Short mmCIF file of C-alpha atoms in Angstrom, two decimals:
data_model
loop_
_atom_site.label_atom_id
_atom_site.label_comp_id
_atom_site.label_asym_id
_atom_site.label_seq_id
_atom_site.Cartn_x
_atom_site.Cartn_y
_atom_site.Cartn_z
CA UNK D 20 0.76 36.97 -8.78
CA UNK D 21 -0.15 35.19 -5.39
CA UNK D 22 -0.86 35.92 -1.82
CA UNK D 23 -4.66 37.56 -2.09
CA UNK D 24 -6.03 35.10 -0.39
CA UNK D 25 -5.15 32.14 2.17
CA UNK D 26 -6.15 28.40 1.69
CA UNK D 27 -5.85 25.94 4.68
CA UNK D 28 -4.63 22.54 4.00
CA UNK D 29 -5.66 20.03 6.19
CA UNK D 30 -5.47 16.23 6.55
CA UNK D 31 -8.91 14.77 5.21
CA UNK D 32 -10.59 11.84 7.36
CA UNK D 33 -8.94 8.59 6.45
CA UNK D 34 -11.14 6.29 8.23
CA UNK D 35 -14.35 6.55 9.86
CA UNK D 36 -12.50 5.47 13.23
CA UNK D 37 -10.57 7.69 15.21
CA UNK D 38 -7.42 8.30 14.24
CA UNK D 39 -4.08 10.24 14.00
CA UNK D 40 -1.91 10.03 11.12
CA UNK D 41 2.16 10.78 11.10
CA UNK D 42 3.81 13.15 8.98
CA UNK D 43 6.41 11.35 6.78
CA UNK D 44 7.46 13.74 4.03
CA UNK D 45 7.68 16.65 2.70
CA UNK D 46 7.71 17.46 -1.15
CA UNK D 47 7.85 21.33 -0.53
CA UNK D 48 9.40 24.08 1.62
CA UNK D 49 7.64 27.14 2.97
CA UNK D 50 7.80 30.26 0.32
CA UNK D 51 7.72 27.27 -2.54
CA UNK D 52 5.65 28.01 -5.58
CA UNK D 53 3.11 25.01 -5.84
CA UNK D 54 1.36 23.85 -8.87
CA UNK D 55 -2.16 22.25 -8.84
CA UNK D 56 -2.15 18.63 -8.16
CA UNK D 57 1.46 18.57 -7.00
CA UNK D 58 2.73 16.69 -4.35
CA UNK D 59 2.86 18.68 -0.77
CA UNK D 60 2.98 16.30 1.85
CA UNK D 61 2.61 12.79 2.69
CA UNK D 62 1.41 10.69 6.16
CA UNK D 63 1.21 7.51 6.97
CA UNK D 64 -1.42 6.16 9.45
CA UNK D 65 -0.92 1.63 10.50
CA UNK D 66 -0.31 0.30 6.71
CA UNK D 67 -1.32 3.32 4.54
CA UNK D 68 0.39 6.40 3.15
CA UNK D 69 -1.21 9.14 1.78
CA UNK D 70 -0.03 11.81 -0.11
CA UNK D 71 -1.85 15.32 -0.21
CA UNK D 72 -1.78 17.38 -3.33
CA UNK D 73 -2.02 21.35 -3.77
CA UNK D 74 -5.66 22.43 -4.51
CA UNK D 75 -4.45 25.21 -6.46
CA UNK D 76 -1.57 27.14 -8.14
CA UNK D 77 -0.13 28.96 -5.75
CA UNK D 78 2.67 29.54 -2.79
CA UNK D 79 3.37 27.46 0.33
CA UNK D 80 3.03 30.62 3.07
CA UNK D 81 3.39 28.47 6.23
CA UNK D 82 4.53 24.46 7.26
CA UNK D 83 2.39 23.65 10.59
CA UNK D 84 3.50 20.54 11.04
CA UNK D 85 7.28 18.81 10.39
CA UNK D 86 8.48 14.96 9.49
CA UNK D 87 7.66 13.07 12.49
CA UNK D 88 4.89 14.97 14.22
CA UNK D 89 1.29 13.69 14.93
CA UNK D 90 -1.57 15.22 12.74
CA UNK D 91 -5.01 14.65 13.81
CA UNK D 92 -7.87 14.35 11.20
CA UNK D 93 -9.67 17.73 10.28
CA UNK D 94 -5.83 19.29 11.72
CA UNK D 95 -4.24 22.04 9.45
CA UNK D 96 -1.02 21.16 7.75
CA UNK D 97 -0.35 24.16 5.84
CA UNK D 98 -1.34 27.17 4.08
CA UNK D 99 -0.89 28.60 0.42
CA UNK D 100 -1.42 31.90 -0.34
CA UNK D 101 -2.90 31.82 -4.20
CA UNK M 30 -11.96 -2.95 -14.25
CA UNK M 31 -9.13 -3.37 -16.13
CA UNK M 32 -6.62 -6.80 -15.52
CA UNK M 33 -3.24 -6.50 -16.05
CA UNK M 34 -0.98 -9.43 -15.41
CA UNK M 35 2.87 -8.08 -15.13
CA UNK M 36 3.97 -11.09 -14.65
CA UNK M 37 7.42 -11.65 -13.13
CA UNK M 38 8.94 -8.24 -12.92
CA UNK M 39 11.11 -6.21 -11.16
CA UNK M 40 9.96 -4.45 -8.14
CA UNK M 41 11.31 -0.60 -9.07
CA UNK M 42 9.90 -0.90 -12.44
CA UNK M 43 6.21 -2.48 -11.19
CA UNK M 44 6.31 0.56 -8.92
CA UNK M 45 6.85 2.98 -11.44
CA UNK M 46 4.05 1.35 -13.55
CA UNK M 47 1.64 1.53 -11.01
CA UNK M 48 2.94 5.84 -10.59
CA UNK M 49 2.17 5.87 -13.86
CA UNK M 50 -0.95 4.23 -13.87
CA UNK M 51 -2.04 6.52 -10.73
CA UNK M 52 -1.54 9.51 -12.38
CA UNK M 53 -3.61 8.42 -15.49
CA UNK M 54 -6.22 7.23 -13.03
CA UNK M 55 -6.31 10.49 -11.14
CA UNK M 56 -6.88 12.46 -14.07
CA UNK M 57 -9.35 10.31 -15.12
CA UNK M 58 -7.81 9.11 -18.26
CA UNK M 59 -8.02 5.24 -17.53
CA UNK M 60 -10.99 2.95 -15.35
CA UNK M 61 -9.57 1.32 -11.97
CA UNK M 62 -7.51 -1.18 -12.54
CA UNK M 63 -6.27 -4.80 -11.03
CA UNK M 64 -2.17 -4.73 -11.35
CA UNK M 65 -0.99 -8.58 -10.33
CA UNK M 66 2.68 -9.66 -10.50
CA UNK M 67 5.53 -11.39 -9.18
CA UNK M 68 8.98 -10.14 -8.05
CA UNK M 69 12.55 -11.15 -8.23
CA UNK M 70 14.04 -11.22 -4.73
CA UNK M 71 13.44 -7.71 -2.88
CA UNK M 72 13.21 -6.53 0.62
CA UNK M 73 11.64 -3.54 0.64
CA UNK M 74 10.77 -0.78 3.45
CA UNK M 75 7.62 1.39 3.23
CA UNK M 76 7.97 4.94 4.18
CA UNK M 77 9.18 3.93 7.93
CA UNK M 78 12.81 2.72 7.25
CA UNK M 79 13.20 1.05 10.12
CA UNK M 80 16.36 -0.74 9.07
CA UNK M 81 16.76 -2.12 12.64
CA UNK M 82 15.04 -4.69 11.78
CA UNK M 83 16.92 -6.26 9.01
CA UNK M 84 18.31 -9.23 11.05
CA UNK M 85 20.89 -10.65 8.98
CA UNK M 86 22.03 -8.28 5.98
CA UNK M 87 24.80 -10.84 5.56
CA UNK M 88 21.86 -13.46 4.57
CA UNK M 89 20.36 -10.79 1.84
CA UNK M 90 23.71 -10.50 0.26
CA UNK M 91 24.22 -14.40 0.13
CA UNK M 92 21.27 -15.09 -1.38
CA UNK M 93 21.25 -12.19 -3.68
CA UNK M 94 18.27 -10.27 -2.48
CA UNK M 95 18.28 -6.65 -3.24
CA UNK M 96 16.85 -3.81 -0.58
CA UNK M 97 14.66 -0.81 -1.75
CA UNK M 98 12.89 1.83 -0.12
CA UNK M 99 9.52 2.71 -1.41
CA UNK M 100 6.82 5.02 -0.27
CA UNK M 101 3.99 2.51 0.72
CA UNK M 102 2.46 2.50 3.98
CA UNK M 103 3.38 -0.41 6.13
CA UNK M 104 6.91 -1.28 7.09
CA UNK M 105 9.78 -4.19 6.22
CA UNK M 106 8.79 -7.14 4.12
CA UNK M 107 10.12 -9.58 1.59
CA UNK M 108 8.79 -10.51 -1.80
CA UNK M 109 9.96 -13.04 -4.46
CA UNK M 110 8.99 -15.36 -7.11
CA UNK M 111 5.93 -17.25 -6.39
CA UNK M 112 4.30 -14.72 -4.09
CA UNK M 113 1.42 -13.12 -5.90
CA UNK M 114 1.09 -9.44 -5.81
CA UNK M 115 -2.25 -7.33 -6.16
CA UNK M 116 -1.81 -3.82 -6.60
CA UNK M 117 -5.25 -2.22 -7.42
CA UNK M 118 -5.44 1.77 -8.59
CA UNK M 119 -8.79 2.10 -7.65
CA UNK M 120 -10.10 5.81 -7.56
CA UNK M 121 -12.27 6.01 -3.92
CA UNK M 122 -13.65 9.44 -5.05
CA UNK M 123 -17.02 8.47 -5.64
CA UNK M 124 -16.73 5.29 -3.23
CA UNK M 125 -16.83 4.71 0.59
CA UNK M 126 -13.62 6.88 1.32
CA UNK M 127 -12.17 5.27 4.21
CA UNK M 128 -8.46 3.64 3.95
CA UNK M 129 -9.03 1.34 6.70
CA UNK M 130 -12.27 0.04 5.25
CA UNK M 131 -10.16 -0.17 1.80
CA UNK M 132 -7.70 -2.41 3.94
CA UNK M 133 -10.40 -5.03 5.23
CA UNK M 134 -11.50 -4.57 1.91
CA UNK M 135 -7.93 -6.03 0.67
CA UNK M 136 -8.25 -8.50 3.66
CA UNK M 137 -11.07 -9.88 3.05
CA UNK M 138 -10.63 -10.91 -0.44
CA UNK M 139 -7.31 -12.64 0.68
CA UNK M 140 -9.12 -14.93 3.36
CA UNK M 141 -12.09 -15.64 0.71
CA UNK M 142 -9.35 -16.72 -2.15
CA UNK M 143 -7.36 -18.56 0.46
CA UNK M 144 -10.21 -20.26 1.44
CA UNK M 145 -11.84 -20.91 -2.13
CA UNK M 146 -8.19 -22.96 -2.36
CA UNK M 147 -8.29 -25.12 0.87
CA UNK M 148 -6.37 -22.61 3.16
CA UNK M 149 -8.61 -22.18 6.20
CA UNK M 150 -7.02 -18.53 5.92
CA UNK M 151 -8.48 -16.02 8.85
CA UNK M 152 -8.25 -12.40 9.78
CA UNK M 153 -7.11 -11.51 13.32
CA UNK M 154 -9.18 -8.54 15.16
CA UNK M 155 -5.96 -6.11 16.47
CA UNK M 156 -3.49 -7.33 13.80
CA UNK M 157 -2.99 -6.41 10.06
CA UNK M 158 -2.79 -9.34 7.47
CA UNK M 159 -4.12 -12.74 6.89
CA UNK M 160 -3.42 -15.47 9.32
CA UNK M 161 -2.94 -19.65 9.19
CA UNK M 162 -2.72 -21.21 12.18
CA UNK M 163 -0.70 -18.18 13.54
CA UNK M 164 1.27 -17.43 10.64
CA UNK M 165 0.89 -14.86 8.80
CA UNK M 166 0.12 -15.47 5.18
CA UNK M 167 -0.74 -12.43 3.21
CA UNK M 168 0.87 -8.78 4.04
CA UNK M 169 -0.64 -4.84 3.49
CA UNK M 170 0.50 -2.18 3.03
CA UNK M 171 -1.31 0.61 0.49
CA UNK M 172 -1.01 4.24 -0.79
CA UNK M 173 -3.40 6.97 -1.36
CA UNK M 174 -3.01 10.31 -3.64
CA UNK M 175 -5.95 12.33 -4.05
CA UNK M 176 -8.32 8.97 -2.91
CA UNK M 177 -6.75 6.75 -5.20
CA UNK M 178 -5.04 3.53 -4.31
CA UNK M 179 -1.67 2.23 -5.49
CA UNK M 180 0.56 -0.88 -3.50
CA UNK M 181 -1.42 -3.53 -1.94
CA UNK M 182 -1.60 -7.04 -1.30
CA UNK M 183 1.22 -9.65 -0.83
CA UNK M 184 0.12 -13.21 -0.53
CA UNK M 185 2.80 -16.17 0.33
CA UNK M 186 1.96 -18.74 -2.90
CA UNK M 187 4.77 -21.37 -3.78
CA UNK M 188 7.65 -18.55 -2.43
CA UNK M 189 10.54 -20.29 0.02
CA UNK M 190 9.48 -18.02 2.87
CA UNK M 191 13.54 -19.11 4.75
CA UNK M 192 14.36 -15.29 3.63
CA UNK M 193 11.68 -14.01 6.39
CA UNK M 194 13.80 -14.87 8.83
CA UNK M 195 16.33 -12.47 7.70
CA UNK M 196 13.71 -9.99 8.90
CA UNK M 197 11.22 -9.04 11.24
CA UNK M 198 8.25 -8.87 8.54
CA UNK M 199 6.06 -5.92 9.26
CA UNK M 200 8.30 -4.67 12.13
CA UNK M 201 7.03 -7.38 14.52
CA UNK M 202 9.39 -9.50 16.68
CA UNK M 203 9.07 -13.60 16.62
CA UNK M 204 6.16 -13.62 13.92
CA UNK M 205 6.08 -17.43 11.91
CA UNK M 206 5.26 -16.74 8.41
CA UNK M 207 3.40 -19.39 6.21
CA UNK M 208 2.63 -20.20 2.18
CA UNK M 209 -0.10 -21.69 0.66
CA UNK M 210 2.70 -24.34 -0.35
CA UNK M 211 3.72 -25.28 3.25
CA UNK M 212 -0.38 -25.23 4.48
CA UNK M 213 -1.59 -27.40 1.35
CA UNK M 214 2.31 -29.52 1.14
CA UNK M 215 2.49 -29.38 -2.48
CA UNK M 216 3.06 -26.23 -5.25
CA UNK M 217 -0.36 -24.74 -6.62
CA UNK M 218 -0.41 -23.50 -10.65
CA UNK M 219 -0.01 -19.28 -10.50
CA UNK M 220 -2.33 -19.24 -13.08
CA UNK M 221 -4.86 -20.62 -11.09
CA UNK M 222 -4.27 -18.64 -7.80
CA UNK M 223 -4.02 -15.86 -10.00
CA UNK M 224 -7.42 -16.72 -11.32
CA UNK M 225 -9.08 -17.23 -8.18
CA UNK M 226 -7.63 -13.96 -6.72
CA UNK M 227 -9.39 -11.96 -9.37
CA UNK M 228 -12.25 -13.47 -9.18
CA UNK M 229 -12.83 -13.03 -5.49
CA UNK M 230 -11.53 -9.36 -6.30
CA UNK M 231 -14.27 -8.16 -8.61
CA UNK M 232 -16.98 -10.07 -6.40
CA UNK M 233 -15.93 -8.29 -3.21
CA UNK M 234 -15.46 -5.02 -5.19
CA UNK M 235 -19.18 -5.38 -5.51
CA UNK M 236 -20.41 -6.66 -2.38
CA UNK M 237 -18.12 -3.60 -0.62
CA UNK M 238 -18.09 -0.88 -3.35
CA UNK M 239 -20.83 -1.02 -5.11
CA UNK M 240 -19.16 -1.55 -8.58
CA UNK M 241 -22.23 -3.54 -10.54
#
């Protein structure tokens, strides 16, 4: 059973500089069961991509921010409700 | 560190090695790990497609070179025999977590193997890559899941480098691209770039990283 309790996802700091990173795909929709580990979400700052995983078991509750938008670091992404 | 030399392989099925080899590292089953190969003519696209700037798709079908989309960071390039590829899965957990540190990381090994083999191979300060004269010589572009590293390093060896003109590499407009073979005017053994490039690999792994 999920939706006790609310965990942020937000894009880690890639680099000690500065920086904004552009959302590039999406793995999941909103109300999607996740698993641990899976794939939610990837961005892509000047020559990297890098995909964020789900912390936990659990369900995607809300998308923040859709393919194509700016994401600064420390920014939240989404939520899952585990 | 583990070395594994793919040799001359295709550039769908190196990519799905390197997934697999990710996911083993992630969960911790394998040590990081230096993936080197070659590939049979490819352009491929990171996770931009920005097909605009395939220049002449009439060229890629003449000469047989194939077009695939992957999900690397960086944008349009062009790989074939002869260019050396270094892929590391490296897990940043425990290291300096930082991708654009990871990317000078990548850099700077280039220039010091370039070097090491007569190329008087330089970084530039507001542009990605290694640089001869004003060409570009080697090309980024990584991923990151969970903090560890897959895709890499592409470095212009004994490759015809005509097929860059098909494109704008990287995205950019007018860039000259080089090879070690056009600097130096003659072909160099791949098992002896090859050799040098790992070397210089695990040195700067432990002059940036820590790994001793």
């Amino acid at each position: 059973m999920t939706g006790d309790k609310k965990i942020e996802i937000k894009l880690p700091d890639l680099t000690a500089s500065s920086e904004k990173a552009i959302v590039t795909f999406w793995h999941a929709k909103e109300n999607s069961a996740v698993t641990k580990e899976q794939d939610l979400v990837e961005v892509v700052t000047d020559k990297a991509s890098f995909c964020i995983t789900a912390p936990c078991d659990g369900k995607i509750l809300s998308i923040f921010k859709k393919v194509g938008d700016e994401v600064d670091f420390g920014e939240k992404i989404a939520e899952i409700t585990v | 560190m583990e070395i594994c030399d793919k040799g001359t392989i295709e550039y769908e099925n190196a990519l799905n090695f390197q997934k697999e080899m990710l996911q083993r590292r992630v969960r911790g089953e394998i040590s990081d790990m230096l993936i080197l190969a070659e590939h049979y003519p490819v352009v491929t696209f990171g996770r931009v497609k920005d097909e605009e700037n395939i220049l002449s798709k009439a060229s890629l079908e003449d000469d047989n070179i194939s077009i695939f989309f992957s999900n690397r960071g960086g944008k349009i390039t062009y790989h074939a025999p002869g260019q050396l590829l270094l892929y590391p899965i490296i897990d940043l957990r425990k290291k300096k977590r930082d991708v654009r540190y990871y990317i000078d990381f990548l850099e700077k090994m280039a220039v010091k193997s370039l070097k090491c083999l007569g190329v008087p191979a330089k970084r530039k300060e507001n542009e990605r890559g290694v640089w001869v004269s004003g060409k570009k010589i080697a090309f980024t572009g990584i991923s990151l899941k969970n903090w560890v590293t897959f895709h890499g390093i592409a470095v212009n060896i004994n490759n015809d480098i005509t097929p860059f003109s098909y494109i704008n590499p990287c995205g950019e407009k007018n860039i000259e691209v080089t090879s070690l073979k056009e600097v130096l005017g003659e072909e160099l053994s791949m098992t002896i770039v090859k050799k040098i490039f790992v070397k210089s690999f695990l040195e700067n792994m432990e002059i940036e990283y820590n790994t001793k």
